[in-house]
PDB file of C-alpha atoms in Angstrom:
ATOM      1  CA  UNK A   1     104.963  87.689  92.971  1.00 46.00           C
ATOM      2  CA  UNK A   2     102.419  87.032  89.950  1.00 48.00           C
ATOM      3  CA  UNK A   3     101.565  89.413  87.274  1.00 52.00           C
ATOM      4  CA  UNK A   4      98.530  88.344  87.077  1.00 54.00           C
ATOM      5  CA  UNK A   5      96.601  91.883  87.481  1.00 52.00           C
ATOM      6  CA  UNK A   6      94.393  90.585  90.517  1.00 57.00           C
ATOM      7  CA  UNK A   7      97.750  89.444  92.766  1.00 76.00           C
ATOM      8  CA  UNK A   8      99.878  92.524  91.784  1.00 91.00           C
ATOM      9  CA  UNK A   9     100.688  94.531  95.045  1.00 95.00           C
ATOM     10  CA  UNK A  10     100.304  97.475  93.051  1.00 96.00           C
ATOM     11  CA  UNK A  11      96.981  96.387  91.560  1.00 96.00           C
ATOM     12  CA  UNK A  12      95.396  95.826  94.925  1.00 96.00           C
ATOM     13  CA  UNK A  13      96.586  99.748  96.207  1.00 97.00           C
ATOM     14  CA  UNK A  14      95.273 101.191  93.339  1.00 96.00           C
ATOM     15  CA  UNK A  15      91.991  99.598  93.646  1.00 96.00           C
ATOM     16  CA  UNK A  16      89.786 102.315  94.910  1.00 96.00           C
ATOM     17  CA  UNK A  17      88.507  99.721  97.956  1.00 96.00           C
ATOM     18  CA  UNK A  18      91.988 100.059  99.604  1.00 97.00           C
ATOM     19  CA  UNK A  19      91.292 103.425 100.703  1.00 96.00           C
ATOM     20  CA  UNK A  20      87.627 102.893 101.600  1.00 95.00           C
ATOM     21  CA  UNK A  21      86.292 103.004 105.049  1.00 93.00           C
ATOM     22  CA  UNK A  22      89.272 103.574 106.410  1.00 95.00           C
ATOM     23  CA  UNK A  23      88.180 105.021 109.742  1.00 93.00           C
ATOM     24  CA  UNK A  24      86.467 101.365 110.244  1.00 95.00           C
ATOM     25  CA  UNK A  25      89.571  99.547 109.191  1.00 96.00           C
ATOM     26  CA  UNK A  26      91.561  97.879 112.731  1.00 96.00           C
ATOM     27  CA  UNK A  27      94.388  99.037 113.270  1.00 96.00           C
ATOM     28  CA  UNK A  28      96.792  96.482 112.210  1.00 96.00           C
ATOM     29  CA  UNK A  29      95.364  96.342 108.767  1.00 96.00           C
ATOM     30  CA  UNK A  30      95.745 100.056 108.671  1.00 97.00           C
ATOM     31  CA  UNK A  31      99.476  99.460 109.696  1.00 96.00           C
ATOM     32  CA  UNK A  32      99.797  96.641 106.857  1.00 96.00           C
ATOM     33  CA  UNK A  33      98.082  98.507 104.440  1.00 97.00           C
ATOM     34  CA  UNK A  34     100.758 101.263 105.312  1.00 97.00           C
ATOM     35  CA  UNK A  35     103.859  99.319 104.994  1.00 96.00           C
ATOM     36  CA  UNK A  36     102.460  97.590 101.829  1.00 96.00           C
ATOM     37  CA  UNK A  37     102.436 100.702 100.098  1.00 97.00           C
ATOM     38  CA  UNK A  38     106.307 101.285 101.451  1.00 96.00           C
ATOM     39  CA  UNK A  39     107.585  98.483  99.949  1.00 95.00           C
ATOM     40  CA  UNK A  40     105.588  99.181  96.298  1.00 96.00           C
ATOM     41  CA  UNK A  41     107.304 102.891  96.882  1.00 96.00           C
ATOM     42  CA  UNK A  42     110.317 101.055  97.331  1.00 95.00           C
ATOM     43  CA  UNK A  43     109.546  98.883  94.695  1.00 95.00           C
ATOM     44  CA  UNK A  44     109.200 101.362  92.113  1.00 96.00           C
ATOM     45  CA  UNK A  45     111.501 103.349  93.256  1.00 95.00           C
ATOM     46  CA  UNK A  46     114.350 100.412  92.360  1.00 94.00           C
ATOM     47  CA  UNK A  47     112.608  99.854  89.361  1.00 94.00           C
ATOM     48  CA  UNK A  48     113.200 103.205  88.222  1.00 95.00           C
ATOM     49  CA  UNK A  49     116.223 103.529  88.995  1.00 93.00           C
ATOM     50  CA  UNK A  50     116.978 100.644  87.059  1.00 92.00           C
ATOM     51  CA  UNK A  51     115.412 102.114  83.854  1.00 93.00           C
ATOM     52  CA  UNK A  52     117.105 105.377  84.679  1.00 93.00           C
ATOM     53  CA  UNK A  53     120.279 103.789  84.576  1.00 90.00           C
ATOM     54  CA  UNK A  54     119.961 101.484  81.558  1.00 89.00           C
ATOM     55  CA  UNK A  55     118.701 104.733  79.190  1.00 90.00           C
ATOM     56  CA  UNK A  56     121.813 106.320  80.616  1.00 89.00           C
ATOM     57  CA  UNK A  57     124.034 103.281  79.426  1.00 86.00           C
ATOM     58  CA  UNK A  58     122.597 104.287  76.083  1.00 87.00           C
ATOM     59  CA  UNK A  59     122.699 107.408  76.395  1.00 87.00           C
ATOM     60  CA  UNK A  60     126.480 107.126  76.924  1.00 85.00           C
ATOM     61  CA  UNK A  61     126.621 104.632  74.132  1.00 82.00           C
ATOM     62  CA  UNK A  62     124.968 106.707  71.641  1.00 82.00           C
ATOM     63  CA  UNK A  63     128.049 109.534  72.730  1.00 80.00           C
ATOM     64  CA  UNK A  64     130.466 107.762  72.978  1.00 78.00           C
ATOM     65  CA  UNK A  65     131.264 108.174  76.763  1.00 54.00           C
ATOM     66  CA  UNK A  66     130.339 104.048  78.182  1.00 60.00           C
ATOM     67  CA  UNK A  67     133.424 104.112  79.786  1.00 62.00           C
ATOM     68  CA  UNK A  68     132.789 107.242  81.630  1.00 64.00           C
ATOM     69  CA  UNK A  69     129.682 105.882  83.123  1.00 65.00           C
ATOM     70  CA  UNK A  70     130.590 102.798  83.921  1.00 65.00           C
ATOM     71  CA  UNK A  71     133.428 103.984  86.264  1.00 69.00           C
ATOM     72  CA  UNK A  72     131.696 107.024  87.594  1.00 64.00           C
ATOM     73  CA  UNK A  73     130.399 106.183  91.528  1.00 55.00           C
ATOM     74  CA  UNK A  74     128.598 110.090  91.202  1.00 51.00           C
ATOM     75  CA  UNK A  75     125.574 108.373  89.610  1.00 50.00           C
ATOM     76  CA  UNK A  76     124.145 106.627  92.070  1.00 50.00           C
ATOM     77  CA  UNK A  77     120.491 108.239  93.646  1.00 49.00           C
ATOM     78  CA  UNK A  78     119.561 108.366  96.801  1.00 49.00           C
ATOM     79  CA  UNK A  79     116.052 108.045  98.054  1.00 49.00           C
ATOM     80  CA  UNK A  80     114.432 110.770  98.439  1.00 49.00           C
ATOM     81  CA  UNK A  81     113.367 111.591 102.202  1.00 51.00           C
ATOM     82  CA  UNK A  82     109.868 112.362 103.631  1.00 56.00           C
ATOM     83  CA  UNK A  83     110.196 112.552 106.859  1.00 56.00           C
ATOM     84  CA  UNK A  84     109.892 108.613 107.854  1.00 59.00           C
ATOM     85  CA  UNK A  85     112.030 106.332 109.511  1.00 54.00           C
ATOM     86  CA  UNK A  86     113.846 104.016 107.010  1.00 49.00           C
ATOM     87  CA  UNK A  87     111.711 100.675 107.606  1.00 57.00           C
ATOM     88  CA  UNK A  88     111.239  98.932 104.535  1.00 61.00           C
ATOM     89  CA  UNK A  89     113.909  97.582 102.196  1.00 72.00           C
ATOM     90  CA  UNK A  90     113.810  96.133  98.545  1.00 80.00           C
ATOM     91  CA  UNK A  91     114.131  92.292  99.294  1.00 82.00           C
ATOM     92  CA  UNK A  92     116.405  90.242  97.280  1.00 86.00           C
ATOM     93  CA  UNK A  93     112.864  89.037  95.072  1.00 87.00           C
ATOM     94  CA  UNK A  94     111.359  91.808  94.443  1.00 87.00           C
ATOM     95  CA  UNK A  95     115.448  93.401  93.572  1.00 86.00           C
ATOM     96  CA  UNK A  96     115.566  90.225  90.871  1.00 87.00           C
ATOM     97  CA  UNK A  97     112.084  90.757  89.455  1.00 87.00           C
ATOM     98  CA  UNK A  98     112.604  94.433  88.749  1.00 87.00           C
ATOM     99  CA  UNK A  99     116.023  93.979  87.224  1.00 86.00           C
ATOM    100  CA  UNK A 100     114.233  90.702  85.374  1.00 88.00           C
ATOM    101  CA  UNK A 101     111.435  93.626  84.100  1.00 86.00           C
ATOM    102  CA  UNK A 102     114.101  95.995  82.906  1.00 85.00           C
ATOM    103  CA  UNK A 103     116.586  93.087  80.897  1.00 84.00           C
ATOM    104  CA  UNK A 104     112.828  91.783  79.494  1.00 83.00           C
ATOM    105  CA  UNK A 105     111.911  95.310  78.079  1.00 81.00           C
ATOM    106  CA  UNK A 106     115.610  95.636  77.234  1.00 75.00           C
ATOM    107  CA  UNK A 107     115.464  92.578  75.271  1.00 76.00           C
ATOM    108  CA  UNK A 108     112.211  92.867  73.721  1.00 71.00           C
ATOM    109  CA  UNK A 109     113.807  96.479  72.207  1.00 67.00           C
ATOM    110  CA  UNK A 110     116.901  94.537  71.138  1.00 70.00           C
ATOM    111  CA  UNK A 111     118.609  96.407  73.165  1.00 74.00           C
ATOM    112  CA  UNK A 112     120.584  94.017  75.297  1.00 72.00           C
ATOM    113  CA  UNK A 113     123.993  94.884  73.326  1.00 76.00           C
ATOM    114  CA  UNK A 114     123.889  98.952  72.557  1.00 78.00           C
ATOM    115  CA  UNK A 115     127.105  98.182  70.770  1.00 77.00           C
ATOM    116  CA  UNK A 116     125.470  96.280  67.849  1.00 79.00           C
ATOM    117  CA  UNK A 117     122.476  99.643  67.818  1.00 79.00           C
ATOM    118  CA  UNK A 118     122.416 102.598  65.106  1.00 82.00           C
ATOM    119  CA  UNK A 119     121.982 105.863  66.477  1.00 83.00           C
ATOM    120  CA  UNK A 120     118.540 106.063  65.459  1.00 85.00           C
ATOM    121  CA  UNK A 121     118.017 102.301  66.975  1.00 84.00           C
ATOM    122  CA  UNK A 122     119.639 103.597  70.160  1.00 86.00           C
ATOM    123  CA  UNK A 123     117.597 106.532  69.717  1.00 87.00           C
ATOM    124  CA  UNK A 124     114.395 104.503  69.892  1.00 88.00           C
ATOM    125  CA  UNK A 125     115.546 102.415  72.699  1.00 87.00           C
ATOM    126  CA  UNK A 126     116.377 105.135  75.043  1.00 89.00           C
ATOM    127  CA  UNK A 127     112.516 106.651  74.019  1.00 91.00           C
ATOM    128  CA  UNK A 128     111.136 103.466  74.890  1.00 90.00           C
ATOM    129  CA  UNK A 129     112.843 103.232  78.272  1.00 92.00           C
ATOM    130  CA  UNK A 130     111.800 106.633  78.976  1.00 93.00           C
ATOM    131  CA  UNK A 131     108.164 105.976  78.252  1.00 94.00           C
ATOM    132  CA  UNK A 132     108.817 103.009  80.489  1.00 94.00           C
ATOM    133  CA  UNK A 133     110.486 105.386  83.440  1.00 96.00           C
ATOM    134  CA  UNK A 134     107.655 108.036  82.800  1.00 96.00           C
ATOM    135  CA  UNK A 135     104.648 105.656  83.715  1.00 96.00           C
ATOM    136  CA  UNK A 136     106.760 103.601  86.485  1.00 96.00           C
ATOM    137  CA  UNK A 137     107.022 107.414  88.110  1.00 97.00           C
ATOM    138  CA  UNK A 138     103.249 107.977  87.671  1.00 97.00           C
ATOM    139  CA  UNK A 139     103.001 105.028  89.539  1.00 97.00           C
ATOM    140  CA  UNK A 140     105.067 105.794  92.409  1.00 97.00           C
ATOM    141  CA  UNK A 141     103.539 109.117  92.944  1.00 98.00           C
ATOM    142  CA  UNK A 142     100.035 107.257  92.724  1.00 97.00           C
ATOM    143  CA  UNK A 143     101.088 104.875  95.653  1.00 98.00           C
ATOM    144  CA  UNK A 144     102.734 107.742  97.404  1.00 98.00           C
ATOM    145  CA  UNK A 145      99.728 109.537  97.624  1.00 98.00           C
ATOM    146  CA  UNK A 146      97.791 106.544  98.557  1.00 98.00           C
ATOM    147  CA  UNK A 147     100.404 106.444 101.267  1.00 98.00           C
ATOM    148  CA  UNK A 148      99.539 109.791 102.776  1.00 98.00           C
ATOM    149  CA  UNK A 149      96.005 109.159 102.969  1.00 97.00           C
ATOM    150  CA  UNK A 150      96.846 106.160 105.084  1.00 97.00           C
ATOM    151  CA  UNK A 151      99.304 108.002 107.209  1.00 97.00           C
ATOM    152  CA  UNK A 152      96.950 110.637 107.859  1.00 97.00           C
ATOM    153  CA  UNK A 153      94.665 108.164 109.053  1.00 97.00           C
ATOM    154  CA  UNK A 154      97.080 106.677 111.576  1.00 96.00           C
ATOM    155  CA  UNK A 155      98.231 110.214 112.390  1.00 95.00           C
ATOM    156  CA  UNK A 156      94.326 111.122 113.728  1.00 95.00           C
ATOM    157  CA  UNK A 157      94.619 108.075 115.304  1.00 95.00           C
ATOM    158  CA  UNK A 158      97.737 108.609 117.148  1.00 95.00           C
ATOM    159  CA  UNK A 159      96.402 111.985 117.810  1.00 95.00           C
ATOM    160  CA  UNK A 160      93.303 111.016 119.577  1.00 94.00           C
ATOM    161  CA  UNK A 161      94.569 108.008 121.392  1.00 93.00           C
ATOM    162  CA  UNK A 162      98.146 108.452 121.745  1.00 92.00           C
ATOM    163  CA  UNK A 163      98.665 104.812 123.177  1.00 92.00           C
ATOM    164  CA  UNK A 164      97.748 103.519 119.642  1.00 90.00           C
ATOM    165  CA  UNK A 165     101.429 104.244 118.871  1.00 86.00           C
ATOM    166  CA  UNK A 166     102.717 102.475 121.299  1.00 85.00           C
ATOM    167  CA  UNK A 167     101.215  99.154 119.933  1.00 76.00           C
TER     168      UNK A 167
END
């Protein structure tokens, strides 16, 4: 997966053209333009959770309650449903690049040891990651509503030719 802006999955769904024409668009591409705005969701979604979990690793540093986190199984979030059958997972590559995004912003804060942070540094750091967290969520709810368009296209489809599903 590049960064460059032009090969970014979620580039190429934001880009007003990926929702154009869509009542032209065959059905397959439909279907693939469908499950590659699952697996940014998904994406994201990891990603997320990631930064969610890092900002409360400082969160607990800056308390005094590490230990508490670290050992607590409670904290773990579970996707959120809409209605759709589970079918795309986070694969191993995308997993690494997220967590690769996260220790990268982590490490451009200096916030790869919280142990060596003043509160106010710590402070800062958990700020940053929730700026981070904040636009990562716009995101998501960007692609899922790019989603919906596309499953209310295959959803008129289905409707009017109910073979189409079958496919």
């Amino acid at each position: 997966m590049d960064d460059h802006p032009a090969n970014r999955r979620i580039d190429r769904i934001r880009d007003p053209a990926f929702l154009e024409a869509l009542h032209n668009l065959p059905l397959d591409d439909l279907r693939q333009r469908r499950d590659d705005c699952m697996a940014e969701r998904e994406y994201l979604s990891l990603l997320r959770r990631l930064l969610q979990g890092r900002a409360e690793i400082l969160r607990a540093e800056l308390v005094g309650h590490l230990t508490t986190i670290l050992s607590d199984d409670e904290h773990e979030h579970p996707l959120t449903s809409r209605g759709e059958a589970v079918r795309v997972g986070v694969p191993e590559e995308e997993m690494l690049i997220a967590r690769r995004r996260v220790e990268r912003l982590a490490s451009d804060a200096g916030i790869s040891d919280p142990t060596t942070l003043d509160d106010a540094a710590l402070g800062e750091a958990i700020e940053l990651l929730a700026t981070e967290e904040h636009a990562v969520s716009d995101a998501r709810l960007q692609v899922i509503g790019i989603l919906d368009t596309l499953q209310d296209e295959l959803k008129r489809r289905y409707k009017e030719d109910p073979t189409l599903a079958l496919n």
